[in-house]
Amino acid sequence: MTRDQQLIRGVRTRAVHAGEAPDASTGASAPNIVMSSTFVVDEPHGFSAVDRDSDSPYVYSRWGNPSVRQLEEKLASLEEAERCICFASGMAATTALLFSLLEPGDQLVISDTNYPGTAELARTSLPRLGVEVVTVDSSQLTKVEAAVSSKTRLVWIETPANPILRLSDISAIADIAHRADAELAVDSTFASPIATRPLTLGADYVVHSLTKYIGGHGDAMGGAVLGTTKAMEPVESEGLIHLGGTISPFNAWLIQRGLATLPIRMEAHEKNAMAVAAFLEKHSGVDAVLYPGLPSHPQHELAQTQMENFSGMVSIRIEKGETMAAKMAKELKVFHYAVSLGHHRSLVYWIGTDELVRSSYQIEGSQLESYRKMAGDGVFRLSIGLEDPEDLCADLDQVLS
Ligand SMILES: Cc1ncc(COP(=O)(O)O)c(C=O)c1O
């Protein structure tokens, strides 16, 4: 470790300084954006993704770009990962990992509650390519243990999970996966590296939608996969270079700027979410509040050990949710009635159980029962932003009362 690296230690310092340095030719303190798609090289280089090594210069921006590299290094530092690769979106990152790892005959064990895009990809595209997909309630360790077999290549969890904020125990599931010679991937988008660093708990891969907390301002799409240098080799050669879901250097630059303030934004998101969740828990118009930071959350104990920050996502159940959704869309003044999450601006969206289960999760029996127990007919997913909490509570109160 160099002396400079020794001084860039704390999480806030790393968020600001890791991956970047003043520009050597101009002295510019803030990072430049390198938009060039190609690079002048001083000797011929091959075209094959498999011939590249860590010393290869920049050749072509689908393979690597200085602005993207800066974001990758900053994020790797915060996730305590050897290697990070960024993509055009969270789904491009997910696709890159699944498609570079899984082969016909492999089994994927995946949590039954997760981002609907991931759920649909797993249920439609993967079986078409000969991958067996098994869904499991990953909040129940005995069920994960029973689902994993000698055919399992990868276990995929999302924690906290979209949209009911159910948690999965990363280190226990990593043990279960490893005992079966499988690997564990964790979609940690809802947590961010400020709350949880899955690689330090035994996971093999971390996946993020950078569109959410990491970018933080709702103006750039991006995704990332992180892991060891060795494990990330196929994610780079196949997942990035062949599948081609490269992030634009401009988006990487915007997300890098957002990432610099992630530690202080997450503190503020958590503080606001706690205030709004506590207010809603007492509100007569609200049937239930799901927030890992509340003692009433069924996995609050796990949240306390696994999350250093409870994040800013709160889900609530309200009677006649669909009618209320139409009202919210018209009458909310501070919250935007919009999908997505993790922005400085507060967002809310209704996620109806019937539609989600029919089109995305396709769960039945005890899995459906357990989902309904938390979600009822549906939940409002609130992404609590950085506004004054009193204003957020007042805005919700004027539609709920
Ligand atoms: C948990 C989670 N993972 C992945 C994604 C996909 O990310 P993107 O929209 O950037 O493709 C989302 C999007 O909402 C998400 O919530």
Coordinates of C-alpha atoms and ligand atoms in Angstrom, one line a residue:
M1 CA 0.0 0.0 0.0
T2 CA 1.4 3.4 -0.9
R3 CA 1.5 6.3 1.6
D4 CA -1.2 8.0 -0.4
Q5 CA -3.4 5.0 -0.1
Q6 CA -2.7 4.7 3.6
L7 CA -4.1 8.3 4.1
I8 CA -7.2 7.6 2.1
R9 CA -8.8 5.4 4.7
G10 CA -12.2 6.5 6.1
V11 CA -15.3 5.9 4.2
R12 CA -16.0 9.6 3.5
T13 CA -12.5 10.2 2.4
R14 CA -12.6 7.2 0.1
A15 CA -15.9 8.3 -1.3
V16 CA -14.4 11.6 -2.3
H17 CA -10.8 10.6 -3.3
A18 CA -10.7 6.9 -4.3
G19 CA -10.2 6.3 -8.0
E20 CA -9.4 9.9 -8.8
A21 CA -6.4 12.3 -8.7
P22 CA -5.7 15.8 -10.1
D23 CA -5.3 15.7 -13.9
A24 CA -1.5 15.2 -14.6
S25 CA -1.5 17.5 -17.7
T26 CA -3.7 20.4 -16.6
G27 CA -3.9 20.2 -12.8
A28 CA -7.7 20.0 -13.0
S29 CA -8.9 19.1 -9.5
A30 CA -12.3 17.6 -10.6
P31 CA -12.3 14.6 -12.9
N32 CA -12.5 15.2 -16.6
I33 CA -14.9 13.2 -18.8
V34 CA -13.1 11.2 -21.5
M35 CA -15.8 10.7 -24.2
S36 CA -13.4 9.2 -26.8
S37 CA -14.6 5.9 -28.1
T38 CA -11.1 4.9 -29.4
F39 CA -7.6 5.5 -28.2
V40 CA -4.3 6.0 -30.0
V41 CA -1.9 3.1 -29.1
D42 CA 1.9 3.0 -29.6
E43 CA 1.9 -0.5 -30.8
P44 CA -0.6 -2.9 -32.4
H45 CA -3.0 -4.7 -30.1
G46 CA -5.3 -7.7 -30.8
F47 CA -9.0 -7.6 -31.1
S48 CA -9.8 -10.5 -28.8
A49 CA -11.4 -10.0 -25.4
V50 CA -9.5 -13.0 -24.1
D51 CA -6.0 -11.6 -25.0
R52 CA -6.4 -8.6 -22.8
D53 CA -4.5 -8.4 -19.5
S54 CA -4.4 -5.9 -16.6
D55 CA -1.5 -4.0 -18.3
S56 CA -3.4 -3.5 -21.6
P57 CA -3.7 0.2 -22.5
Y58 CA -7.0 1.8 -23.3
V59 CA -7.9 0.7 -26.8
Y60 CA -11.6 1.0 -27.3
S61 CA -14.3 2.3 -24.9
R62 CA -16.4 -0.8 -24.8
W63 CA -13.4 -2.6 -23.3
G64 CA -12.4 0.1 -20.9
N65 CA -12.5 3.9 -20.5
P66 CA -10.7 6.2 -18.1
S67 CA -13.9 7.9 -16.8
V68 CA -15.6 4.5 -16.3
R69 CA -12.4 3.2 -14.6
Q70 CA -12.4 6.0 -12.0
L71 CA -16.0 5.2 -11.0
E72 CA -15.1 1.4 -10.9
E73 CA -12.2 2.1 -8.6
K74 CA -14.2 4.4 -6.2
L75 CA -17.0 1.8 -6.0
A76 CA -14.5 -1.1 -5.5
S77 CA -13.0 0.9 -2.6
L78 CA -16.3 1.4 -0.9
E79 CA -17.5 -2.2 -1.4
E80 CA -14.0 -3.5 -0.3
A81 CA -13.8 -5.4 -3.6
E82 CA -10.8 -6.3 -5.7
R83 CA -12.5 -5.5 -9.0
C84 CA -15.6 -3.6 -10.1
I85 CA -17.0 -3.5 -13.7
C86 CA -19.7 -0.9 -14.5
F87 CA -22.5 -1.4 -17.1
A88 CA -25.2 0.7 -18.8
S89 CA -27.9 -0.2 -16.2
G90 CA -28.5 -2.4 -13.3
M91 CA -30.2 -4.9 -15.6
A92 CA -27.1 -4.9 -17.9
A93 CA -25.0 -5.8 -14.9
T94 CA -27.4 -8.6 -13.8
T95 CA -27.5 -10.0 -17.3
A96 CA -23.7 -9.8 -17.6
L97 CA -23.2 -11.8 -14.4
L98 CA -25.9 -14.4 -15.1
F99 CA -24.9 -15.0 -18.7
S100 CA -21.2 -15.1 -18.2
L101 CA -21.5 -17.6 -15.3
L102 CA -24.4 -20.0 -16.1
E103 CA -24.4 -22.9 -18.5
P104 CA -27.0 -25.3 -19.7
G105 CA -27.7 -27.9 -17.0
D106 CA -26.8 -25.4 -14.2
Q107 CA -29.3 -24.6 -11.5
L108 CA -29.9 -21.0 -10.2
V109 CA -31.5 -20.7 -6.8
I110 CA -33.0 -17.3 -6.6
S111 CA -35.1 -15.5 -3.9
D112 CA -38.8 -15.3 -4.7
T113 CA -39.0 -11.6 -3.9
N114 CA -36.8 -9.3 -5.8
Y115 CA -36.7 -6.6 -8.5
P116 CA -39.4 -7.7 -11.0
G117 CA -37.0 -7.2 -13.9
T118 CA -34.6 -9.7 -12.4
A119 CA -37.5 -12.1 -11.6
E120 CA -38.7 -12.0 -15.2
L121 CA -35.2 -12.4 -16.7
A122 CA -34.7 -15.5 -14.5
R123 CA -38.0 -17.0 -15.3
T124 CA -38.0 -16.4 -19.1
S125 CA -34.6 -16.1 -20.6
L126 CA -32.6 -18.5 -18.4
P127 CA -34.8 -21.6 -18.8
R128 CA -34.8 -21.0 -22.6
L129 CA -31.0 -21.4 -22.4
G130 CA -31.2 -24.6 -20.4
V131 CA -30.7 -23.2 -16.9
E132 CA -33.0 -24.6 -14.2
V133 CA -34.4 -21.9 -12.0
V134 CA -35.6 -22.6 -8.5
T135 CA -37.2 -19.8 -6.4
V136 CA -37.0 -19.8 -2.7
D137 CA -38.1 -17.6 0.2
S138 CA -34.5 -16.7 1.1
S139 CA -35.5 -15.2 4.4
Q140 CA -35.9 -18.8 5.6
L141 CA -32.5 -20.5 5.9
T142 CA -34.0 -24.0 6.1
K143 CA -35.7 -23.4 2.8
V144 CA -32.5 -22.2 1.1
E145 CA -30.7 -25.2 2.5
A146 CA -33.4 -27.5 1.0
A147 CA -33.4 -25.7 -2.4
V148 CA -29.6 -25.9 -3.0
S149 CA -28.3 -29.1 -4.6
S150 CA -25.2 -30.4 -6.4
K151 CA -26.5 -28.9 -9.6
T152 CA -26.6 -25.4 -8.1
R153 CA -24.1 -23.1 -9.7
L154 CA -25.3 -19.8 -8.2
V155 CA -27.6 -18.5 -5.4
W156 CA -29.0 -15.1 -6.0
I157 CA -30.5 -12.9 -3.3
E158 CA -31.6 -9.3 -3.0
T159 CA -31.5 -7.7 0.5
P160 CA -33.4 -5.7 1.4
A161 CA -35.7 -7.0 -1.3
N162 CA -37.9 -5.0 -3.5
P163 CA -40.7 -4.2 -2.7
I164 CA -41.5 -5.7 0.8
L165 CA -38.0 -5.0 2.3
R166 CA -37.6 -8.6 3.3
L167 CA -34.0 -9.4 4.4
S168 CA -31.8 -12.4 3.7
D169 CA -28.9 -13.4 5.9
I170 CA -25.9 -13.0 3.6
S171 CA -23.2 -14.8 5.7
A172 CA -25.5 -17.8 6.5
I173 CA -26.5 -18.1 2.8
A174 CA -22.9 -17.8 1.6
D175 CA -22.1 -20.8 3.9
I176 CA -24.9 -22.8 2.5
A177 CA -23.9 -22.0 -1.1
H178 CA -20.3 -22.7 -0.5
R179 CA -21.0 -26.1 1.1
A180 CA -22.7 -27.1 -2.1
D181 CA -19.8 -25.7 -4.2
A182 CA -22.0 -22.9 -5.5
E183 CA -21.4 -19.2 -5.4
L184 CA -23.5 -16.4 -3.9
A185 CA -24.5 -13.1 -5.7
V186 CA -26.2 -10.3 -3.8
D187 CA -28.2 -7.5 -5.3
S188 CA -27.4 -4.8 -2.7
T189 CA -29.0 -1.9 -4.5
F190 CA -31.4 -1.1 -1.6
A191 CA -28.6 -1.2 1.0
S192 CA -25.7 0.6 -0.8
P193 CA -22.1 -0.1 0.3
I194 CA -22.7 2.3 3.2
A195 CA -25.2 -0.1 4.8
T196 CA -23.8 -3.5 3.9
R197 CA -20.7 -4.9 2.1
P198 CA -21.7 -8.4 1.1
L199 CA -18.2 -9.5 0.0
T200 CA -17.0 -9.0 3.5
L201 CA -19.8 -11.3 4.7
G202 CA -18.8 -14.1 2.4
A203 CA -20.7 -13.3 -0.9
D204 CA -18.8 -13.9 -4.2
Y205 CA -20.5 -11.1 -6.2
V206 CA -22.3 -7.9 -5.5
V207 CA -24.6 -6.3 -8.0
H208 CA -25.9 -2.7 -8.0
S209 CA -28.2 -0.6 -10.0
L210 CA -26.2 2.6 -9.9
T211 CA -29.3 4.4 -11.1
K212 CA -30.5 4.4 -7.4
Y213 CA -28.5 5.4 -4.3
I214 CA -25.1 5.3 -5.8
G215 CA -25.8 7.9 -8.5
G216 CA -28.3 9.4 -6.1
H217 CA -29.8 12.2 -8.3
G218 CA -32.1 10.4 -10.7
D219 CA -30.3 11.6 -13.8
A220 CA -28.1 8.7 -15.0
M221 CA -28.6 5.0 -15.5
G222 CA -25.9 2.5 -14.6
G223 CA -25.0 -0.8 -13.0
A224 CA -22.1 -2.6 -11.5
V225 CA -20.8 -6.1 -10.6
L226 CA -18.0 -6.5 -8.0
G227 CA -16.0 -9.5 -6.9
T228 CA -12.4 -10.8 -6.8
T229 CA -10.2 -10.1 -9.8
K230 CA -10.3 -13.8 -10.8
A231 CA -14.1 -14.2 -10.5
M232 CA -14.6 -11.0 -12.5
E233 CA -12.6 -12.3 -15.6
P234 CA -15.6 -13.8 -17.4
V235 CA -17.8 -10.9 -16.3
E236 CA -15.4 -8.7 -18.1
S237 CA -14.6 -10.7 -21.2
E238 CA -18.1 -12.1 -21.8
G239 CA -20.4 -10.0 -19.7
L240 CA -19.0 -6.6 -20.7
I241 CA -17.0 -7.0 -23.9
H242 CA -19.2 -9.5 -25.7
L243 CA -22.6 -8.6 -24.4
G244 CA -21.7 -5.0 -24.8
G245 CA -23.8 -3.2 -22.1
T246 CA -21.1 -0.5 -21.7
I247 CA -21.9 2.5 -19.6
S248 CA -21.5 5.9 -21.3
P249 CA -18.5 7.9 -19.8
F250 CA -20.8 10.8 -19.3
N251 CA -23.1 8.7 -17.1
A252 CA -20.1 7.2 -15.3
W253 CA -18.9 10.8 -14.5
L254 CA -22.3 11.8 -13.2
I255 CA -22.5 8.7 -11.0
Q256 CA -19.0 9.2 -9.8
R257 CA -19.9 12.7 -8.7
G258 CA -23.0 11.3 -6.9
L259 CA -21.0 8.5 -5.3
A260 CA -18.6 11.1 -3.6
T261 CA -21.5 12.2 -1.3
L262 CA -23.0 8.7 -0.7
P263 CA -21.9 8.4 2.9
I264 CA -23.5 11.7 4.0
R265 CA -26.6 11.2 1.8
M266 CA -27.2 7.7 3.3
E267 CA -27.1 9.2 6.8
A268 CA -29.7 11.7 5.8
H269 CA -31.8 9.1 3.9
E270 CA -31.9 6.9 7.0
K271 CA -32.7 9.8 9.4
N272 CA -35.6 11.0 7.2
A273 CA -36.9 7.4 6.6
M274 CA -36.9 6.7 10.3
A275 CA -38.9 9.9 10.9
V276 CA -41.4 9.2 8.1
A277 CA -41.7 5.5 9.1
A278 CA -42.4 6.4 12.8
F279 CA -45.0 9.0 11.7
L280 CA -46.8 6.5 9.4
E281 CA -46.7 3.7 12.0
K282 CA -48.9 5.9 14.2
H283 CA -51.2 7.2 11.3
S284 CA -54.7 5.9 11.4
G285 CA -54.9 5.7 7.6
V286 CA -52.0 3.2 7.4
D287 CA -52.4 -0.5 8.1
A288 CA -48.7 -1.5 8.3
V289 CA -45.3 -0.1 7.8
L290 CA -42.3 -2.2 6.6
Y291 CA -39.0 -0.6 7.5
P292 CA -35.9 -2.6 8.6
G293 CA -35.1 0.2 11.1
L294 CA -38.3 -0.2 13.0
P295 CA -38.5 -2.7 15.9
S296 CA -41.8 -3.9 14.4
H297 CA -40.0 -5.2 11.2
P298 CA -40.0 -9.0 11.4
Q299 CA -36.2 -9.1 10.8
H300 CA -35.2 -6.1 12.7
E301 CA -32.6 -8.1 14.6
L302 CA -30.9 -9.2 11.4
A303 CA -31.1 -5.7 10.1
Q304 CA -29.2 -4.5 13.2
T305 CA -26.4 -7.0 12.6
Q306 CA -26.2 -6.9 8.8
M307 CA -26.9 -3.2 8.0
E308 CA -24.9 -0.3 9.3
N309 CA -27.6 2.0 7.9
F310 CA -31.2 1.1 7.5
S311 CA -31.4 3.0 4.2
G312 CA -34.3 5.1 2.9
M313 CA -36.8 2.6 1.6
V314 CA -40.1 2.3 3.5
S315 CA -43.1 0.2 2.3
I316 CA -46.6 0.7 3.6
R317 CA -50.0 -1.0 3.3
I318 CA -53.2 0.9 3.1
E319 CA -56.7 -0.3 2.7
K320 CA -58.0 0.3 -0.9
G321 CA -54.5 0.8 -2.1
E322 CA -55.4 1.2 -5.8
T323 CA -57.8 4.0 -5.1
M324 CA -55.3 5.7 -2.9
A325 CA -52.6 5.3 -5.7
A326 CA -54.8 7.3 -8.1
K327 CA -55.3 10.0 -5.3
M328 CA -51.5 10.1 -4.6
A329 CA -50.7 10.5 -8.3
K330 CA -52.8 13.6 -8.5
E331 CA -52.5 15.2 -5.0
L332 CA -49.0 14.7 -3.7
K333 CA -47.1 17.9 -3.8
V334 CA -43.6 17.0 -2.5
F335 CA -43.3 13.3 -3.4
H336 CA -43.2 12.5 -7.0
Y337 CA -45.5 9.6 -8.0
A338 CA -42.8 7.7 -10.0
V339 CA -40.9 4.4 -10.1
S340 CA -37.2 4.1 -9.2
L341 CA -35.6 4.9 -5.8
G342 CA -32.6 6.2 -4.0
H343 CA -32.8 9.8 -5.4
H344 CA -32.5 13.0 -3.5
R345 CA -36.1 13.6 -4.4
S346 CA -38.8 11.5 -2.6
L347 CA -40.7 9.0 -4.8
V348 CA -43.7 6.8 -4.2
Y349 CA -45.3 4.0 -6.3
W350 CA -48.0 1.5 -5.8
I351 CA -47.0 -2.2 -6.4
G352 CA -50.1 -4.4 -6.5
T353 CA -49.6 -8.0 -5.4
D354 CA -51.9 -9.7 -8.0
E355 CA -50.1 -8.0 -11.0
L356 CA -46.6 -8.6 -9.5
V357 CA -47.3 -12.2 -8.7
R358 CA -48.9 -13.0 -12.1
S359 CA -46.5 -11.2 -14.4
S360 CA -43.1 -11.3 -12.5
Y361 CA -42.9 -13.6 -9.5
Q362 CA -45.2 -16.5 -10.6
I363 CA -45.2 -17.8 -7.0
E364 CA -48.0 -19.9 -5.5
G365 CA -48.7 -22.0 -2.4
S366 CA -46.6 -21.2 0.7
Q367 CA -44.4 -18.7 -1.1
L368 CA -47.5 -16.7 -2.2
E369 CA -49.0 -17.0 1.3
S370 CA -45.8 -15.7 2.9
Y371 CA -45.5 -12.8 0.4
R372 CA -49.2 -11.8 1.0
K373 CA -48.6 -11.9 4.7
M374 CA -46.2 -8.9 4.3
A375 CA -47.7 -7.2 1.2
G376 CA -51.5 -7.9 1.5
D377 CA -53.1 -6.6 -1.8
G378 CA -50.1 -4.4 -2.4
V379 CA -47.7 -1.9 -1.0
F380 CA -46.7 1.7 -1.6
R381 CA -43.0 1.7 -2.0
L382 CA -41.7 5.0 -0.6
S383 CA -38.1 6.1 -1.4
I384 CA -37.5 8.8 1.2
G385 CA -35.4 11.6 -0.2
L386 CA -33.4 14.4 1.3
E387 CA -36.2 17.0 1.8
D388 CA -37.3 18.2 5.3
P389 CA -39.0 15.2 7.0
E390 CA -41.8 17.5 8.4
D391 CA -42.7 18.4 4.8
L392 CA -42.6 14.7 3.7
C393 CA -44.9 13.8 6.6
A394 CA -47.3 16.7 5.9
D395 CA -47.5 15.8 2.2
L396 CA -48.4 12.2 3.0
D397 CA -50.8 13.3 5.7
Q398 CA -52.8 15.5 3.4
V399 CA -53.6 12.6 1.1
L400 CA -54.0 9.9 3.8
S401 CA -56.3 11.8 6.1
Ligands
LIG1 C1 -33.0 -3.9 -6.6 C2 -32.9 -3.6 -8.0 N1 -32.0 -4.2 -8.8 C3 -31.8 -3.9 -10.1 C4 -32.6 -3.0 -10.7 C5 -32.4 -2.7 -12.2 O1 -31.7 -1.5 -12.3 P1 -31.8 -0.6 -13.6 O2 -33.2 0.0 -13.6 O3 -30.7 0.4 -13.4 O4 -31.6 -1.4 -14.8 C6 -33.5 -2.3 -10.0 C7 -34.4 -1.3 -10.6 O5 -35.3 -0.7 -10.0 C8 -33.7 -2.6 -8.6 O6 -34.6 -2.0 -7.8

